[in-house]
Coordinates of N, CA and C in Angstrom, one line a residue:
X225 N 0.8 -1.2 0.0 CA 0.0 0.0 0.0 C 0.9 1.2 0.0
X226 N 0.5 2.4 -0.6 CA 1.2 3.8 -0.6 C 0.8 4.3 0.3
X227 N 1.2 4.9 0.7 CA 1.3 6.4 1.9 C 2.1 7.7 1.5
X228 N 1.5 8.6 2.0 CA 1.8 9.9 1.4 C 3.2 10.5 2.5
X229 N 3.1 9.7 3.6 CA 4.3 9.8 4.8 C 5.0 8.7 5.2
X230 N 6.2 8.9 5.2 CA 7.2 7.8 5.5 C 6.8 7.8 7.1
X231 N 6.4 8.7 7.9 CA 6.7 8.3 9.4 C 5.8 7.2 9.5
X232 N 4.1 7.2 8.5 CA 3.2 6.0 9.0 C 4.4 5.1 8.9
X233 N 4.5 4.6 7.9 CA 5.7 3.5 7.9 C 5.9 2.8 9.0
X234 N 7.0 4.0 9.7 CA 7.8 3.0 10.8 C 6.9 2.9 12.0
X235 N 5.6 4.2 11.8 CA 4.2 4.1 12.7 C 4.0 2.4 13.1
X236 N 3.7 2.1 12.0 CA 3.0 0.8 12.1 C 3.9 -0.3 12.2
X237 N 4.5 -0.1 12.3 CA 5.7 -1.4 12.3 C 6.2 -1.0 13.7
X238 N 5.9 0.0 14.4 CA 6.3 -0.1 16.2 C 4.9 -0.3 16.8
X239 N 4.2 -0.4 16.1 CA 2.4 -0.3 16.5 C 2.8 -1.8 16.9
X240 N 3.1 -2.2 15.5 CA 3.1 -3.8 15.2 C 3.6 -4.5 16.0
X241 N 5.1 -3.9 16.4 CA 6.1 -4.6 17.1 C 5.3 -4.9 18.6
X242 N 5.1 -3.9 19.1 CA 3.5 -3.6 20.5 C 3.1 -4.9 20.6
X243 N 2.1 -4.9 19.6 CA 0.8 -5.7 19.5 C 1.6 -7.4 19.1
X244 N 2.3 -7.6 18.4 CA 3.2 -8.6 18.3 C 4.0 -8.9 19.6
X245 N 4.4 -8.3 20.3 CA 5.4 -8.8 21.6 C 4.5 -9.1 22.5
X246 N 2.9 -8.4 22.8 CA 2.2 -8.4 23.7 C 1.2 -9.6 23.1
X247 N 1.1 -10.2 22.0 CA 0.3 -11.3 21.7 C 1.2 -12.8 22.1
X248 N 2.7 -12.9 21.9 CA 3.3 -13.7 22.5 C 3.5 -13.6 24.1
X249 N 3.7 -12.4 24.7 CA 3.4 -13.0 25.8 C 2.3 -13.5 26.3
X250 N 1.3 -13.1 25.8 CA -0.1 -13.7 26.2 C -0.1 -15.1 25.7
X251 N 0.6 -15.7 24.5 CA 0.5 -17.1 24.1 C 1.5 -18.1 25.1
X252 N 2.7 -17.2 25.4 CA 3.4 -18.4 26.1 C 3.1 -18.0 27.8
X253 N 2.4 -17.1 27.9 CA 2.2 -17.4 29.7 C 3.0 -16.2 30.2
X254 N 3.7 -15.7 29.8 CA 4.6 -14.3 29.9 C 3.9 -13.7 31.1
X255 N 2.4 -13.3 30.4 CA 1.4 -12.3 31.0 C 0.1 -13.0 31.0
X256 N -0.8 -12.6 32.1 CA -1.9 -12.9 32.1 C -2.7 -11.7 32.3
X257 N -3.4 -11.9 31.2 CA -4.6 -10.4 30.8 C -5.2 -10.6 32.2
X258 N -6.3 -11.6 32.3 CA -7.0 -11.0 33.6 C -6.2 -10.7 34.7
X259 N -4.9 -11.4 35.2 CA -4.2 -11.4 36.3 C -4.1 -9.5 36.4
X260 N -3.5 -9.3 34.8 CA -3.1 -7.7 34.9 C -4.8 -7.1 35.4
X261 N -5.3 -7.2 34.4 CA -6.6 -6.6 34.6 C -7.1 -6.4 36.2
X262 N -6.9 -7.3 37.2 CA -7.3 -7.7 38.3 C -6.3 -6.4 39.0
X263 N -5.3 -6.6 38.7 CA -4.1 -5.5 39.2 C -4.1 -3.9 38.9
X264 N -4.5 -3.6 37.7 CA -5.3 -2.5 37.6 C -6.3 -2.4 38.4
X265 N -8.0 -2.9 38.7 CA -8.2 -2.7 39.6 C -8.2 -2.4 41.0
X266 N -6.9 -3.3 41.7 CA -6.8 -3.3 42.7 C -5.6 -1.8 42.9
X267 N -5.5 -1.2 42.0 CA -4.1 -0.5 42.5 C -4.5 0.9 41.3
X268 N -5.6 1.5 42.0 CA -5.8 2.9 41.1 C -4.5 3.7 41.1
X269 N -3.7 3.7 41.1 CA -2.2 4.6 41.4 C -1.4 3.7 39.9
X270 N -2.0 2.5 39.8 CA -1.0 2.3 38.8 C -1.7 2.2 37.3
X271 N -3.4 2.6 37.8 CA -4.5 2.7 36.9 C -3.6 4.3 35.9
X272 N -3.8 4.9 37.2 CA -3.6 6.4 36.5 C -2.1 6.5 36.1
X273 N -1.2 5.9 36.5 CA 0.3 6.1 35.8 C 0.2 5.5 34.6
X274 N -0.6 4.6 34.2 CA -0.7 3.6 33.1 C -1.5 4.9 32.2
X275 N -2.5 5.1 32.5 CA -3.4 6.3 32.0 C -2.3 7.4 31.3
X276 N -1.9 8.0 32.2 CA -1.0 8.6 31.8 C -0.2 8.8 30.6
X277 N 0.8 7.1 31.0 CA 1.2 6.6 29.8 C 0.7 6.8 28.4
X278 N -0.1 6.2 28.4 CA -0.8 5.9 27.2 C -1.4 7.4 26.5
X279 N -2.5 7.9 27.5 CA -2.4 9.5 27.2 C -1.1 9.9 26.2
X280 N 0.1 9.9 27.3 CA 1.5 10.5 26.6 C 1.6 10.1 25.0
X281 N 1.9 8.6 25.0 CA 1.9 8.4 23.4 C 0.9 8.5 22.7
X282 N 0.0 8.3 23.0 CA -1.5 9.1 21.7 C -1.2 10.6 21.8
X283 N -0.8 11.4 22.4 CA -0.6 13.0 22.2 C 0.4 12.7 21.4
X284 N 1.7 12.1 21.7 CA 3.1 12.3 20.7 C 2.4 12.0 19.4
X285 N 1.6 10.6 19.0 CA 1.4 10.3 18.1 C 0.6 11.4 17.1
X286 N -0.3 11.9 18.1 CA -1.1 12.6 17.4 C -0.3 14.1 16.9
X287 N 0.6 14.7 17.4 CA 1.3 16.2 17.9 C 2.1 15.5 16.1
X288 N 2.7 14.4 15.8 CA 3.6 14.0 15.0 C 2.6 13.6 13.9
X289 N 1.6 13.1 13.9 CA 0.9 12.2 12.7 C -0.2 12.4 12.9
X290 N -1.0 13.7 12.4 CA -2.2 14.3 12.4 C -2.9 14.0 11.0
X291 N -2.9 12.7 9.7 CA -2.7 12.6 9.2 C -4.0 12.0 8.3
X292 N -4.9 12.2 7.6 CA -5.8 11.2 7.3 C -6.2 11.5 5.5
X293 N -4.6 11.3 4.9 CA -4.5 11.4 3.6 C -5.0 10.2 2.8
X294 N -4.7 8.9 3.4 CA -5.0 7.7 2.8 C -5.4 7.0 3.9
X295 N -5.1 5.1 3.5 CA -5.9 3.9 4.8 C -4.8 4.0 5.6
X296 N -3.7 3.9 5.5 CA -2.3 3.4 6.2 C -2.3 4.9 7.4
X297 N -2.5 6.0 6.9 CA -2.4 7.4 7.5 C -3.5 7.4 8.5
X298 N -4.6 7.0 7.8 CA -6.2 6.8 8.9 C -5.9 6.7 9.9
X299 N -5.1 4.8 10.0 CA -5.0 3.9 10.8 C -3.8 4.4 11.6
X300 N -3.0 5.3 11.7 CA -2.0 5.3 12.5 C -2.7 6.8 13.4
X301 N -3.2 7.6 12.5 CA -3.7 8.8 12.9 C -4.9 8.2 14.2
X302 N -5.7 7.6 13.9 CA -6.7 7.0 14.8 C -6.2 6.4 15.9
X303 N -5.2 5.3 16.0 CA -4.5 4.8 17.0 C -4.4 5.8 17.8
X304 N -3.8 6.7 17.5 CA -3.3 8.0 18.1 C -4.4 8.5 19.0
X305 N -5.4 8.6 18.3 CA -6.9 9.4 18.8 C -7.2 8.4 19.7
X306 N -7.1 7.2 19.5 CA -7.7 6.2 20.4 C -6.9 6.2 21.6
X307 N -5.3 5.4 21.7 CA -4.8 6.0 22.8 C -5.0 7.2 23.4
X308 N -5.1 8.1 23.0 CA -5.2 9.4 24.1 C -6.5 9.3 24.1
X309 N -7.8 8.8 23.9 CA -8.9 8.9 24.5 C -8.7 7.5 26.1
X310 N -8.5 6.6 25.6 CA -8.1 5.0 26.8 C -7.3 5.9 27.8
X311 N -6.8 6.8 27.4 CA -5.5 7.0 28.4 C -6.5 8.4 29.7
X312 N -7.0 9.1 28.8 CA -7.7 9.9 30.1 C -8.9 8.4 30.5
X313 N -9.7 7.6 29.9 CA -10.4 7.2 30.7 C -9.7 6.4 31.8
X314 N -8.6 5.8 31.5 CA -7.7 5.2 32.7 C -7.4 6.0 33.4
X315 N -7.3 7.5 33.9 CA -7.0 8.4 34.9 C -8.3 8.6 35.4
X316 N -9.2 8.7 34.8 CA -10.6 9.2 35.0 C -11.3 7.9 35.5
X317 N -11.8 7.1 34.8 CA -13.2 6.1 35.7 C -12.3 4.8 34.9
X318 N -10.9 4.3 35.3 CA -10.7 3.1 35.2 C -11.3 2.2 35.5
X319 N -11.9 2.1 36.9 CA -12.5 0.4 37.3 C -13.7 0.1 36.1
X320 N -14.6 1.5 36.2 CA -15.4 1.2 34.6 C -15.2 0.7 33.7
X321 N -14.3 1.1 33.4 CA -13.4 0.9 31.9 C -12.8 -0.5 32.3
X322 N -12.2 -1.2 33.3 CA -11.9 -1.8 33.4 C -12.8 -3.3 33.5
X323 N -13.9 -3.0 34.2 CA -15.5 -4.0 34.3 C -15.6 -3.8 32.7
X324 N -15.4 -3.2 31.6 CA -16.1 -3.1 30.4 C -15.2 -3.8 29.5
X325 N -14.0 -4.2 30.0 CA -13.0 -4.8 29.0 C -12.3 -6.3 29.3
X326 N -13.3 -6.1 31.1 CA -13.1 -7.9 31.7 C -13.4 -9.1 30.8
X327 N -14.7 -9.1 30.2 CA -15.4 -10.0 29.1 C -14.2 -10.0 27.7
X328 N -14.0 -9.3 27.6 CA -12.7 -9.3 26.6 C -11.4 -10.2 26.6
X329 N -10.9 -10.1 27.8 CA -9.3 -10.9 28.2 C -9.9 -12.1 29.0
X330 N -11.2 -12.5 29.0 CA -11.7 -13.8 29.4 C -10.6 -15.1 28.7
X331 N -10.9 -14.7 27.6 CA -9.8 -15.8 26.9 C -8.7 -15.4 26.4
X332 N -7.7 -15.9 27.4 CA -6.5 -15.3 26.8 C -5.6 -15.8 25.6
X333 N -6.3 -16.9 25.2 CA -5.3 -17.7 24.0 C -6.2 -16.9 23.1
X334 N -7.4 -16.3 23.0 CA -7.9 -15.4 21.6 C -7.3 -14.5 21.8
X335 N -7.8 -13.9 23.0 CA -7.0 -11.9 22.5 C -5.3 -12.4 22.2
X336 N -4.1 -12.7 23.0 CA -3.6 -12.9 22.8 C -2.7 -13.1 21.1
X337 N -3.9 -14.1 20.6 CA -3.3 -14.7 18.9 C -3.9 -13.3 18.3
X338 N -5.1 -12.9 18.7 CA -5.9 -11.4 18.0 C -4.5 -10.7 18.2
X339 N -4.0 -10.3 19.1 CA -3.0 -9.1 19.1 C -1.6 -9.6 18.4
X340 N -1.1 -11.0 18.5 CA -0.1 -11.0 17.6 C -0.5 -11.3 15.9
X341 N -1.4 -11.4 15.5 CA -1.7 -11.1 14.2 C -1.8 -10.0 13.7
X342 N -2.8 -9.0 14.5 CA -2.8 -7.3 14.4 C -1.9 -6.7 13.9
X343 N -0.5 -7.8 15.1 CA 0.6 -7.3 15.2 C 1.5 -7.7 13.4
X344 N 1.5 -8.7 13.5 CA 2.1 -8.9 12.0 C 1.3 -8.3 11.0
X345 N 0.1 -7.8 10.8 CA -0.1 -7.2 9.8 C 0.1 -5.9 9.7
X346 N 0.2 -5.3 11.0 CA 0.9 -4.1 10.6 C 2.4 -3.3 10.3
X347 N 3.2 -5.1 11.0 CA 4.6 -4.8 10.3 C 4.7 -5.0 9.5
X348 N 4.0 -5.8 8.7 CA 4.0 -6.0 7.3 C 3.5 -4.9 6.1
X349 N 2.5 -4.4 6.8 CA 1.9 -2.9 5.7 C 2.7 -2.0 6.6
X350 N 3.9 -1.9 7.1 CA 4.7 -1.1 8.0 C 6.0 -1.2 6.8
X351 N 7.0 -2.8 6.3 CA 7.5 -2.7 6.0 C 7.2 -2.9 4.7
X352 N 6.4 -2.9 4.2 CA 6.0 -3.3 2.5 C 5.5 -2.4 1.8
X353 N 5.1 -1.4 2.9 CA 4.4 -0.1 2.8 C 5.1 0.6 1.6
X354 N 4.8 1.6 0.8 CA 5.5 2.6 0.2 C 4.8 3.9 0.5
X355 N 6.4 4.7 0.9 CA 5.7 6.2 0.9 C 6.2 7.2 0.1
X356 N 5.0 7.9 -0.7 CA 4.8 8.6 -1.9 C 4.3 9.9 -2.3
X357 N 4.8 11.1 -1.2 CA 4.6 12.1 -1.1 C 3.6 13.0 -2.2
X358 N 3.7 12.8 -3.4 CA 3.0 12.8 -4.2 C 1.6 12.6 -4.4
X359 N 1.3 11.6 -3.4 CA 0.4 10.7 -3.2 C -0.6 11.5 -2.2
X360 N -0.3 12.7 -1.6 CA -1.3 13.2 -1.0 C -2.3 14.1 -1.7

């Protein structure tokens, strides 16, 4: 696929790398989604430092790649919007958010394989990608 900016590129191929590292540890036992999940709850201090987090890189993302010239631009530009929306609700009403995403990490060998495929497809439209200034 073309892109009109080389930064989607390497966007999606650290998006990728993310969602790819965190689908293996959920396959081999690394991490346990509910275990964390459970741990967020129990520990609003590390709800909102996480919040934070995440806030932070959806702002960088967005302050850098405000971008919705083509699909590849969408998808990195949204990421962006999405983190920094997850990231104030994690400072704001985590346990909610948290009761709303329990049903989710119920099964860890899905989400887990869901996130390391996510993850390979977006290193792959990360490194296969072309960017073509032209193209905006």
């Amino acid at each position: 696929m073309t892109t009109a900016i080389p930064l989607t590129l390497h966007l999606l191929v650290l998006v990728g790398l993310y969602e790819l590292t965190a689908g293996i540890a959920g396959l081999t036992g690394r991490i346990d989604w509910r275990a964390m999940t459970d741990e967020f709850e129990r520990s609003p201090s590390l709800s909102f430092v996480t919040g934070f987090m995440v806030f932070a890189i959806g702002g960088v993302i967005i302050l850098n790649h405000h971008h919705w010239t083509d699909a590849l631009a969408v998808i990195v530009s949204a990421l962006g919007w999405v983190a920094l929306a997850e990231g104030i609700l994690m400072m704001l009403v985590a346990k909610p958010l948290l009761i709303l995403f329990r049903p989710l990490v119920g099964n860890q060998k899905a989400v887990s394989l869901f996130a390391a495929l996510v993850g390979i497809v977006f290193i792959l439209l990360g490194l296969l990608g072309h960017a073509d200034p032209t193209a905006i």
